[in-house]
Amino acid sequence: HEPCGEGATARKRAIKFHLYYFVLGFTFPILRIFQEVICSMKYAPAQCSPNAVCAMVGFSNLSRLFDLGLTINEFWYFFEISHKEAWGS
């Protein structure tokens, strides 16, 4: 195991989080809705696009501002992951 000094590549300096740690209750300073969405999509935090992060932040802010207590079920009611035919081809 090599230490990650100044000359280390980005790959050696990267910190990876596996879904297994969330299942065990591991947390770091991100909102609970982020953890739930990331786990439900089976993604790593680094795989979220800036647009996905903005959607989660907006959803969380609306929930807190109006004291709605929205959950992951309501999040997926408004947002869904889908594939559009002929897009990205």
PDB file of N, CA and C in Angstrom:
ATOM      1  N   HIS A   1       0.846  -1.177   0.000  1.00  0.00           N
ATOM      2  CA  HIS A   1       0.000   0.000   0.000  1.00  0.00           C
ATOM      3  C   HIS A   1       0.883   1.229   0.000  1.00  0.00           C
ATOM      4  N   GLU A   2       0.721   2.064  -1.018  1.00  0.00           N
ATOM      5  CA  GLU A   2       1.534   3.274  -1.127  1.00  0.00           C
ATOM      6  C   GLU A   2       0.799   4.466  -0.531  1.00  0.00           C
ATOM      7  N   PRO A   3       1.505   5.342   0.185  1.00  0.00           N
ATOM      8  CA  PRO A   3       0.853   6.543   0.707  1.00  0.00           C
ATOM      9  C   PRO A   3       0.470   7.488  -0.430  1.00  0.00           C
ATOM     10  N   CYS A   4      -0.520   8.293  -0.201  1.00  0.00           N
ATOM     11  CA  CYS A   4      -0.994   9.253  -1.210  1.00  0.00           C
ATOM     12  C   CYS A   4      -0.362  10.606  -0.947  1.00  0.00           C
ATOM     13  N   GLY A   5       0.838  10.784  -1.401  1.00  0.00           N
ATOM     14  CA  GLY A   5       1.539  12.050  -1.223  1.00  0.00           C
ATOM     15  C   GLY A   5       1.213  13.028  -2.324  1.00  0.00           C
ATOM     16  N   GLU A   6       2.024  14.083  -2.415  1.00  0.00           N
ATOM     17  CA  GLU A   6       1.778  15.123  -3.420  1.00  0.00           C
ATOM     18  C   GLU A   6       1.864  14.603  -4.841  1.00  0.00           C
ATOM     19  N   GLY A   7       2.714  13.642  -5.091  1.00  0.00           N
ATOM     20  CA  GLY A   7       2.902  13.139  -6.446  1.00  0.00           C
ATOM     21  C   GLY A   7       1.922  12.045  -6.837  1.00  0.00           C
ATOM     22  N   ALA A   8       0.988  11.709  -5.968  1.00  0.00           N
ATOM     23  CA  ALA A   8       0.037  10.626  -6.245  1.00  0.00           C
ATOM     24  C   ALA A   8      -0.931  11.029  -7.352  1.00  0.00           C
ATOM     25  N   THR A   9      -1.329  10.049  -8.128  1.00  0.00           N
ATOM     26  CA  THR A   9      -2.288  10.302  -9.201  1.00  0.00           C
ATOM     27  C   THR A   9      -3.681  10.487  -8.601  1.00  0.00           C
ATOM     28  N   ALA A  10      -4.579  11.027  -9.408  1.00  0.00           N
ATOM     29  CA  ALA A  10      -5.955  11.247  -8.950  1.00  0.00           C
ATOM     30  C   ALA A  10      -6.608   9.923  -8.571  1.00  0.00           C
ATOM     31  N   ARG A  11      -6.273   8.881  -9.283  1.00  0.00           N
ATOM     32  CA  ARG A  11      -6.850   7.560  -8.996  1.00  0.00           C
ATOM     33  C   ARG A  11      -6.473   7.078  -7.598  1.00  0.00           C
ATOM     34  N   LYS A  12      -5.235   7.347  -7.184  1.00  0.00           N
ATOM     35  CA  LYS A  12      -4.798   6.934  -5.850  1.00  0.00           C
ATOM     36  C   LYS A  12      -5.400   7.814  -4.766  1.00  0.00           C
ATOM     37  N   ARG A  13      -5.715   9.062  -5.097  1.00  0.00           N
ATOM     38  CA  ARG A  13      -6.277   9.984  -4.111  1.00  0.00           C
ATOM     39  C   ARG A  13      -7.787   9.869  -4.004  1.00  0.00           C
ATOM     40  N   ALA A  14      -8.427   9.166  -4.923  1.00  0.00           N
ATOM     41  CA  ALA A  14      -9.891   9.078  -4.939  1.00  0.00           C
ATOM     42  C   ALA A  14     -10.410   8.325  -3.715  1.00  0.00           C
ATOM     43  N   ILE A  15     -11.501   8.788  -3.208  1.00  0.00           N
ATOM     44  CA  ILE A  15     -12.176   8.123  -2.098  1.00  0.00           C
ATOM     45  C   ILE A  15     -13.441   7.505  -2.661  1.00  0.00           C
ATOM     46  N   LYS A  16     -13.591   6.221  -2.461  1.00  0.00           N
ATOM     47  CA  LYS A  16     -14.745   5.515  -3.003  1.00  0.00           C
ATOM     48  C   LYS A  16     -15.657   5.090  -1.861  1.00  0.00           C
ATOM     49  N   PHE A  17     -16.952   5.205  -2.094  1.00  0.00           N
ATOM     50  CA  PHE A  17     -17.942   4.769  -1.123  1.00  0.00           C
ATOM     51  C   PHE A  17     -18.780   3.682  -1.774  1.00  0.00           C
ATOM     52  N   HIS A  18     -18.935   2.592  -1.115  1.00  0.00           N
ATOM     53  CA  HIS A  18     -19.748   1.497  -1.618  1.00  0.00           C
ATOM     54  C   HIS A  18     -21.095   1.504  -0.914  1.00  0.00           C
ATOM     55  N   LEU A  19     -22.146   1.056  -1.597  1.00  0.00           N
ATOM     56  CA  LEU A  19     -23.483   1.046  -1.025  1.00  0.00           C
ATOM     57  C   LEU A  19     -23.541   0.266   0.283  1.00  0.00           C
ATOM     58  N   TYR A  20     -22.669  -0.721   0.418  1.00  0.00           N
ATOM     59  CA  TYR A  20     -22.631  -1.551   1.621  1.00  0.00           C
ATOM     60  C   TYR A  20     -22.465  -0.702   2.874  1.00  0.00           C
ATOM     61  N   TYR A  21     -21.686   0.358   2.795  1.00  0.00           N
ATOM     62  CA  TYR A  21     -21.460   1.206   3.962  1.00  0.00           C
ATOM     63  C   TYR A  21     -22.723   1.968   4.366  1.00  0.00           C
ATOM     64  N   PHE A  22     -23.533   2.375   3.388  1.00  0.00           N
ATOM     65  CA  PHE A  22     -24.793   3.041   3.715  1.00  0.00           C
ATOM     66  C   PHE A  22     -25.746   2.070   4.408  1.00  0.00           C
ATOM     67  N   VAL A  23     -25.753   0.817   3.944  1.00  0.00           N
ATOM     68  CA  VAL A  23     -26.607  -0.201   4.557  1.00  0.00           C
ATOM     69  C   VAL A  23     -26.214  -0.399   6.021  1.00  0.00           C
ATOM     70  N   LEU A  24     -24.931  -0.311   6.310  1.00  0.00           N
ATOM     71  CA  LEU A  24     -24.455  -0.461   7.683  1.00  0.00           C
ATOM     72  C   LEU A  24     -24.700   0.777   8.537  1.00  0.00           C
ATOM     73  N   GLY A  25     -25.161   1.869   7.923  1.00  0.00           N
ATOM     74  CA  GLY A  25     -25.441   3.084   8.671  1.00  0.00           C
ATOM     75  C   GLY A  25     -24.350   4.136   8.578  1.00  0.00           C
ATOM     76  N   PHE A  26     -23.337   3.918   7.735  1.00  0.00           N
ATOM     77  CA  PHE A  26     -22.264   4.896   7.542  1.00  0.00           C
ATOM     78  C   PHE A  26     -22.845   6.174   6.957  1.00  0.00           C
ATOM     79  N   THR A  27     -22.457   7.291   7.507  1.00  0.00           N
ATOM     80  CA  THR A  27     -22.918   8.561   6.975  1.00  0.00           C
ATOM     81  C   THR A  27     -21.748   9.523   6.832  1.00  0.00           C
ATOM     82  N   PHE A  28     -21.902  10.470   5.985  1.00  0.00           N
ATOM     83  CA  PHE A  28     -21.006  11.604   5.899  1.00  0.00           C
ATOM     84  C   PHE A  28     -21.891  12.798   5.564  1.00  0.00           C
ATOM     85  N   PRO A  29     -21.375  14.004   5.650  1.00  0.00           N
ATOM     86  CA  PRO A  29     -22.266  15.167   5.601  1.00  0.00           C
ATOM     87  C   PRO A  29     -22.998  15.381   4.273  1.00  0.00           C
ATOM     88  N   ILE A  30     -23.972  14.537   4.007  1.00  0.00           N
ATOM     89  CA  ILE A  30     -24.897  14.781   2.907  1.00  0.00           C
ATOM     90  C   ILE A  30     -26.306  14.596   3.462  1.00  0.00           C
ATOM     91  N   LEU A  31     -27.263  15.212   2.809  1.00  0.00           N
ATOM     92  CA  LEU A  31     -28.644  15.127   3.258  1.00  0.00           C
ATOM     93  C   LEU A  31     -29.169  13.702   3.158  1.00  0.00           C
ATOM     94  N   ARG A  32     -30.093  13.382   4.030  1.00  0.00           N
ATOM     95  CA  ARG A  32     -30.681  12.035   4.052  1.00  0.00           C
ATOM     96  C   ARG A  32     -31.330  11.697   2.710  1.00  0.00           C
ATOM     97  N   ILE A  33     -31.985  12.662   2.068  1.00  0.00           N
ATOM     98  CA  ILE A  33     -32.628  12.395   0.778  1.00  0.00           C
ATOM     99  C   ILE A  33     -31.590  11.999  -0.270  1.00  0.00           C
ATOM    100  N   PHE A  34     -30.380  12.595  -0.200  1.00  0.00           N
ATOM    101  CA  PHE A  34     -29.309  12.209  -1.120  1.00  0.00           C
ATOM    102  C   PHE A  34     -28.960  10.741  -0.922  1.00  0.00           C
ATOM    103  N   GLN A  35     -28.784  10.342   0.334  1.00  0.00           N
ATOM    104  CA  GLN A  35     -28.440   8.948   0.627  1.00  0.00           C
ATOM    105  C   GLN A  35     -29.516   8.005   0.104  1.00  0.00           C
ATOM    106  N   GLU A  36     -30.780   8.342   0.329  1.00  0.00           N
ATOM    107  CA  GLU A  36     -31.872   7.477  -0.105  1.00  0.00           C
ATOM    108  C   GLU A  36     -31.940   7.374  -1.623  1.00  0.00           C
ATOM    109  N   VAL A  37     -31.788   8.501  -2.308  1.00  0.00           N
ATOM    110  CA  VAL A  37     -31.843   8.493  -3.776  1.00  0.00           C
ATOM    111  C   VAL A  37     -30.652   7.723  -4.345  1.00  0.00           C
ATOM    112  N   ILE A  38     -29.471   7.990  -3.832  1.00  0.00           N
ATOM    113  CA  ILE A  38     -28.266   7.313  -4.320  1.00  0.00           C
ATOM    114  C   ILE A  38     -28.374   5.808  -4.107  1.00  0.00           C
ATOM    115  N   CYS A  39     -28.841   5.401  -2.936  1.00  0.00           N
ATOM    116  CA  CYS A  39     -28.990   3.962  -2.667  1.00  0.00           C
ATOM    117  C   CYS A  39     -30.076   3.336  -3.540  1.00  0.00           C
ATOM    118  N   SER A  40     -31.169   4.041  -3.747  1.00  0.00           N
ATOM    119  CA  SER A  40     -32.245   3.472  -4.555  1.00  0.00           C
ATOM    120  C   SER A  40     -31.842   3.329  -6.022  1.00  0.00           C
ATOM    121  N   MET A  41     -30.956   4.209  -6.497  1.00  0.00           N
ATOM    122  CA  MET A  41     -30.478   4.110  -7.882  1.00  0.00           C
ATOM    123  C   MET A  41     -29.296   3.153  -8.005  1.00  0.00           C
ATOM    124  N   LYS A  42     -28.740   2.759  -6.861  1.00  0.00           N
ATOM    125  CA  LYS A  42     -27.542   1.909  -6.836  1.00  0.00           C
ATOM    126  C   LYS A  42     -26.372   2.599  -7.555  1.00  0.00           C
ATOM    127  N   TYR A  43     -26.209   3.896  -7.242  1.00  0.00           N
ATOM    128  CA  TYR A  43     -25.124   4.703  -7.788  1.00  0.00           C
ATOM    129  C   TYR A  43     -24.145   5.051  -6.680  1.00  0.00           C
ATOM    130  N   ALA A  44     -22.978   5.453  -7.089  1.00  0.00           N
ATOM    131  CA  ALA A  44     -22.019   6.055  -6.167  1.00  0.00           C
ATOM    132  C   ALA A  44     -22.275   7.560  -6.194  1.00  0.00           C
ATOM    133  N   PRO A  45     -21.984   8.280  -5.112  1.00  0.00           N
ATOM    134  CA  PRO A  45     -22.211   9.734  -5.109  1.00  0.00           C
ATOM    135  C   PRO A  45     -21.539  10.454  -6.283  1.00  0.00           C
ATOM    136  N   ALA A  46     -20.386   9.974  -6.702  1.00  0.00           N
ATOM    137  CA  ALA A  46     -19.664  10.620  -7.791  1.00  0.00           C
ATOM    138  C   ALA A  46     -20.353  10.426  -9.141  1.00  0.00           C
ATOM    139  N   GLN A  47     -21.280   9.496  -9.239  1.00  0.00           N
ATOM    140  CA  GLN A  47     -21.961   9.239 -10.503  1.00  0.00           C
ATOM    141  C   GLN A  47     -23.150  10.173 -10.733  1.00  0.00           C
ATOM    142  N   CYS A  48     -23.523  10.952  -9.756  1.00  0.00           N
ATOM    143  CA  CYS A  48     -24.651  11.878  -9.904  1.00  0.00           C
ATOM    144  C   CYS A  48     -24.216  13.086 -10.728  1.00  0.00           C
ATOM    145  N   SER A  49     -25.021  13.424 -11.702  1.00  0.00           N
ATOM    146  CA  SER A  49     -24.726  14.599 -12.525  1.00  0.00           C
ATOM    147  C   SER A  49     -25.072  15.861 -11.735  1.00  0.00           C
ATOM    148  N   PRO A  50     -24.525  16.991 -12.143  1.00  0.00           N
ATOM    149  CA  PRO A  50     -24.889  18.248 -11.470  1.00  0.00           C
ATOM    150  C   PRO A  50     -26.395  18.515 -11.507  1.00  0.00           C
ATOM    151  N   ASN A  51     -27.069  18.131 -12.594  1.00  0.00           N
ATOM    152  CA  ASN A  51     -28.520  18.317 -12.673  1.00  0.00           C
ATOM    153  C   ASN A  51     -29.245  17.463 -11.643  1.00  0.00           C
ATOM    154  N   ALA A  52     -28.780  16.239 -11.432  1.00  0.00           N
ATOM    155  CA  ALA A  52     -29.404  15.370 -10.430  1.00  0.00           C
ATOM    156  C   ALA A  52     -29.220  15.954  -9.037  1.00  0.00           C
ATOM    157  N   VAL A  53     -28.046  16.495  -8.759  1.00  0.00           N
ATOM    158  CA  VAL A  53     -27.788  17.107  -7.453  1.00  0.00           C
ATOM    159  C   VAL A  53     -28.695  18.318  -7.263  1.00  0.00           C
ATOM    160  N   CYS A  54     -28.852  19.147  -8.303  1.00  0.00           N
ATOM    161  CA  CYS A  54     -29.739  20.314  -8.213  1.00  0.00           C
ATOM    162  C   CYS A  54     -31.184  19.893  -7.958  1.00  0.00           C
ATOM    163  N   ALA A  55     -31.633  18.831  -8.609  1.00  0.00           N
ATOM    164  CA  ALA A  55     -32.998  18.341  -8.395  1.00  0.00           C
ATOM    165  C   ALA A  55     -33.179  17.883  -6.951  1.00  0.00           C
ATOM    166  N   MET A  56     -32.189  17.169  -6.411  1.00  0.00           N
ATOM    167  CA  MET A  56     -32.281  16.691  -5.034  1.00  0.00           C
ATOM    168  C   MET A  56     -32.242  17.853  -4.043  1.00  0.00           C
ATOM    169  N   VAL A  57     -31.389  18.842  -4.293  1.00  0.00           N
ATOM    170  CA  VAL A  57     -31.303  20.012  -3.410  1.00  0.00           C
ATOM    171  C   VAL A  57     -32.623  20.788  -3.446  1.00  0.00           C
ATOM    172  N   GLY A  58     -33.164  21.003  -4.635  1.00  0.00           N
ATOM    173  CA  GLY A  58     -34.430  21.712  -4.763  1.00  0.00           C
ATOM    174  C   GLY A  58     -35.564  20.986  -4.060  1.00  0.00           C
ATOM    175  N   PHE A  59     -35.625  19.684  -4.230  1.00  0.00           N
ATOM    176  CA  PHE A  59     -36.653  18.872  -3.582  1.00  0.00           C
ATOM    177  C   PHE A  59     -36.525  18.960  -2.065  1.00  0.00           C
ATOM    178  N   SER A  60     -35.314  18.849  -1.585  1.00  0.00           N
ATOM    179  CA  SER A  60     -35.052  18.920  -0.143  1.00  0.00           C
ATOM    180  C   SER A  60     -35.409  20.304   0.410  1.00  0.00           C
ATOM    181  N   ASN A  61     -35.035  21.361  -0.315  1.00  0.00           N
ATOM    182  CA  ASN A  61     -35.329  22.723   0.138  1.00  0.00           C
ATOM    183  C   ASN A  61     -36.834  22.989   0.198  1.00  0.00           C
ATOM    184  N   LEU A  62     -37.568  22.541  -0.815  1.00  0.00           N
ATOM    185  CA  LEU A  62     -39.022  22.716  -0.795  1.00  0.00           C
ATOM    186  C   LEU A  62     -39.654  21.961   0.373  1.00  0.00           C
ATOM    187  N   SER A  63     -39.158  20.761   0.614  1.00  0.00           N
ATOM    188  CA  SER A  63     -39.680  19.961   1.715  1.00  0.00           C
ATOM    189  C   SER A  63     -39.446  20.641   3.058  1.00  0.00           C
ATOM    190  N   ARG A  64     -38.250  21.203   3.237  1.00  0.00           N
ATOM    191  CA  ARG A  64     -37.941  21.869   4.508  1.00  0.00           C
ATOM    192  C   ARG A  64     -38.641  23.216   4.626  1.00  0.00           C
ATOM    193  N   LEU A  65     -38.696  23.983   3.536  1.00  0.00           N
ATOM    194  CA  LEU A  65     -39.295  25.313   3.566  1.00  0.00           C
ATOM    195  C   LEU A  65     -40.769  25.258   3.969  1.00  0.00           C
ATOM    196  N   PHE A  66     -41.487  24.290   3.399  1.00  0.00           N
ATOM    197  CA  PHE A  66     -42.914  24.175   3.682  1.00  0.00           C
ATOM    198  C   PHE A  66     -43.232  23.114   4.733  1.00  0.00           C
ATOM    199  N   ASP A  67     -42.190  22.571   5.378  1.00  0.00           N
ATOM    200  CA  ASP A  67     -42.329  21.565   6.436  1.00  0.00           C
ATOM    201  C   ASP A  67     -43.232  20.412   5.987  1.00  0.00           C
ATOM    202  N   LEU A  68     -42.898  19.843   4.817  1.00  0.00           N
ATOM    203  CA  LEU A  68     -43.717  18.791   4.224  1.00  0.00           C
ATOM    204  C   LEU A  68     -43.303  17.387   4.645  1.00  0.00           C
ATOM    205  N   GLY A  69     -42.041  17.217   5.004  1.00  0.00           N
ATOM    206  CA  GLY A  69     -41.565  15.886   5.378  1.00  0.00           C
ATOM    207  C   GLY A  69     -41.626  14.897   4.222  1.00  0.00           C
ATOM    208  N   LEU A  70     -41.282  15.361   3.028  1.00  0.00           N
ATOM    209  CA  LEU A  70     -41.339  14.496   1.842  1.00  0.00           C
ATOM    210  C   LEU A  70     -40.316  13.368   1.932  1.00  0.00           C
ATOM    211  N   THR A  71     -40.658  12.234   1.366  1.00  0.00           N
ATOM    212  CA  THR A  71     -39.801  11.045   1.418  1.00  0.00           C
ATOM    213  C   THR A  71     -39.338  10.658   0.018  1.00  0.00           C
ATOM    214  N   ILE A  72     -38.620   9.562  -0.037  1.00  0.00           N
ATOM    215  CA  ILE A  72     -38.105   9.058  -1.312  1.00  0.00           C
ATOM    216  C   ILE A  72     -39.259   8.689  -2.257  1.00  0.00           C
ATOM    217  N   ASN A  73     -40.373   8.244  -1.717  1.00  0.00           N
ATOM    218  CA  ASN A  73     -41.521   7.886  -2.567  1.00  0.00           C
ATOM    219  C   ASN A  73     -42.056   9.109  -3.313  1.00  0.00           C
ATOM    220  N   GLU A  74     -42.151  10.229  -2.624  1.00  0.00           N
ATOM    221  CA  GLU A  74     -42.594  11.449  -3.288  1.00  0.00           C
ATOM    222  C   GLU A  74     -41.557  11.928  -4.294  1.00  0.00           C
ATOM    223  N   PHE A  75     -40.280  11.768  -3.980  1.00  0.00           N
ATOM    224  CA  PHE A  75     -39.227  12.148  -4.925  1.00  0.00           C
ATOM    225  C   PHE A  75     -39.401  11.392  -6.239  1.00  0.00           C
ATOM    226  N   TRP A  76     -39.593  10.068  -6.145  1.00  0.00           N
ATOM    227  CA  TRP A  76     -39.724   9.272  -7.367  1.00  0.00           C
ATOM    228  C   TRP A  76     -41.069   9.485  -8.048  1.00  0.00           C
ATOM    229  N   TYR A  77     -42.058  10.053  -7.356  1.00  0.00           N
ATOM    230  CA  TYR A  77     -43.312  10.412  -8.004  1.00  0.00           C
ATOM    231  C   TYR A  77     -43.071  11.557  -8.990  1.00  0.00           C
ATOM    232  N   PHE A  78     -42.220  12.503  -8.608  1.00  0.00           N
ATOM    233  CA  PHE A  78     -41.953  13.668  -9.452  1.00  0.00           C
ATOM    234  C   PHE A  78     -40.832  13.439 -10.461  1.00  0.00           C
ATOM    235  N   PHE A  79     -39.886  12.609 -10.130  1.00  0.00           N
ATOM    236  CA  PHE A  79     -38.731  12.366 -10.995  1.00  0.00           C
ATOM    237  C   PHE A  79     -38.633  10.878 -11.300  1.00  0.00           C
ATOM    238  N   GLU A  80     -38.275  10.563 -12.523  1.00  0.00           N
ATOM    239  CA  GLU A  80     -38.071   9.163 -12.865  1.00  0.00           C
ATOM    240  C   GLU A  80     -36.889   9.041 -13.806  1.00  0.00           C
ATOM    241  N   ILE A  81     -36.267   7.887 -13.771  1.00  0.00           N
ATOM    242  CA  ILE A  81     -35.149   7.596 -14.671  1.00  0.00           C
ATOM    243  C   ILE A  81     -35.726   6.799 -15.827  1.00  0.00           C
ATOM    244  N   SER A  82     -35.497   7.265 -17.018  1.00  0.00           N
ATOM    245  CA  SER A  82     -36.010   6.542 -18.172  1.00  0.00           C
ATOM    246  C   SER A  82     -35.066   6.710 -19.351  1.00  0.00           C
ATOM    247  N   HIS A  83     -35.278   5.885 -20.322  1.00  0.00           N
ATOM    248  CA  HIS A  83     -34.483   5.926 -21.545  1.00  0.00           C
ATOM    249  C   HIS A  83     -35.366   6.449 -22.671  1.00  0.00           C
ATOM    250  N   LYS A  84     -34.924   7.474 -23.350  1.00  0.00           N
ATOM    251  CA  LYS A  84     -35.660   8.027 -24.492  1.00  0.00           C
ATOM    252  C   LYS A  84     -35.081   7.431 -25.761  1.00  0.00           C
ATOM    253  N   GLU A  85     -35.936   6.851 -26.571  1.00  0.00           N
ATOM    254  CA  GLU A  85     -35.498   6.272 -27.831  1.00  0.00           C
ATOM    255  C   GLU A  85     -34.909   7.358 -28.733  1.00  0.00           C
ATOM    256  N   ALA A  86     -33.843   7.059 -29.406  1.00  0.00           N
ATOM    257  CA  ALA A  86     -33.155   7.926 -30.354  1.00  0.00           C
ATOM    258  C   ALA A  86     -32.416   9.080 -29.685  1.00  0.00           C
ATOM    259  N   TRP A  87     -32.366   9.126 -28.364  1.00  0.00           N
ATOM    260  CA  TRP A  87     -31.587  10.140 -27.667  1.00  0.00           C
ATOM    261  C   TRP A  87     -30.250   9.522 -27.289  1.00  0.00           C
ATOM    262  N   GLY A  88     -29.198  10.225 -27.492  1.00  0.00           N
ATOM    263  CA  GLY A  88     -27.874   9.738 -27.125  1.00  0.00           C
ATOM    264  C   GLY A  88     -27.359   8.654 -28.045  1.00  0.00           C
ATOM    265  N   SER A  89     -27.979   8.494 -29.208  1.00  0.00           N
ATOM    266  CA  SER A  89     -27.541   7.460 -30.150  1.00  0.00           C
ATOM    267  C   SER A  89     -26.402   7.954 -31.001  1.00  0.00           C
TER     268      SER A  89
END
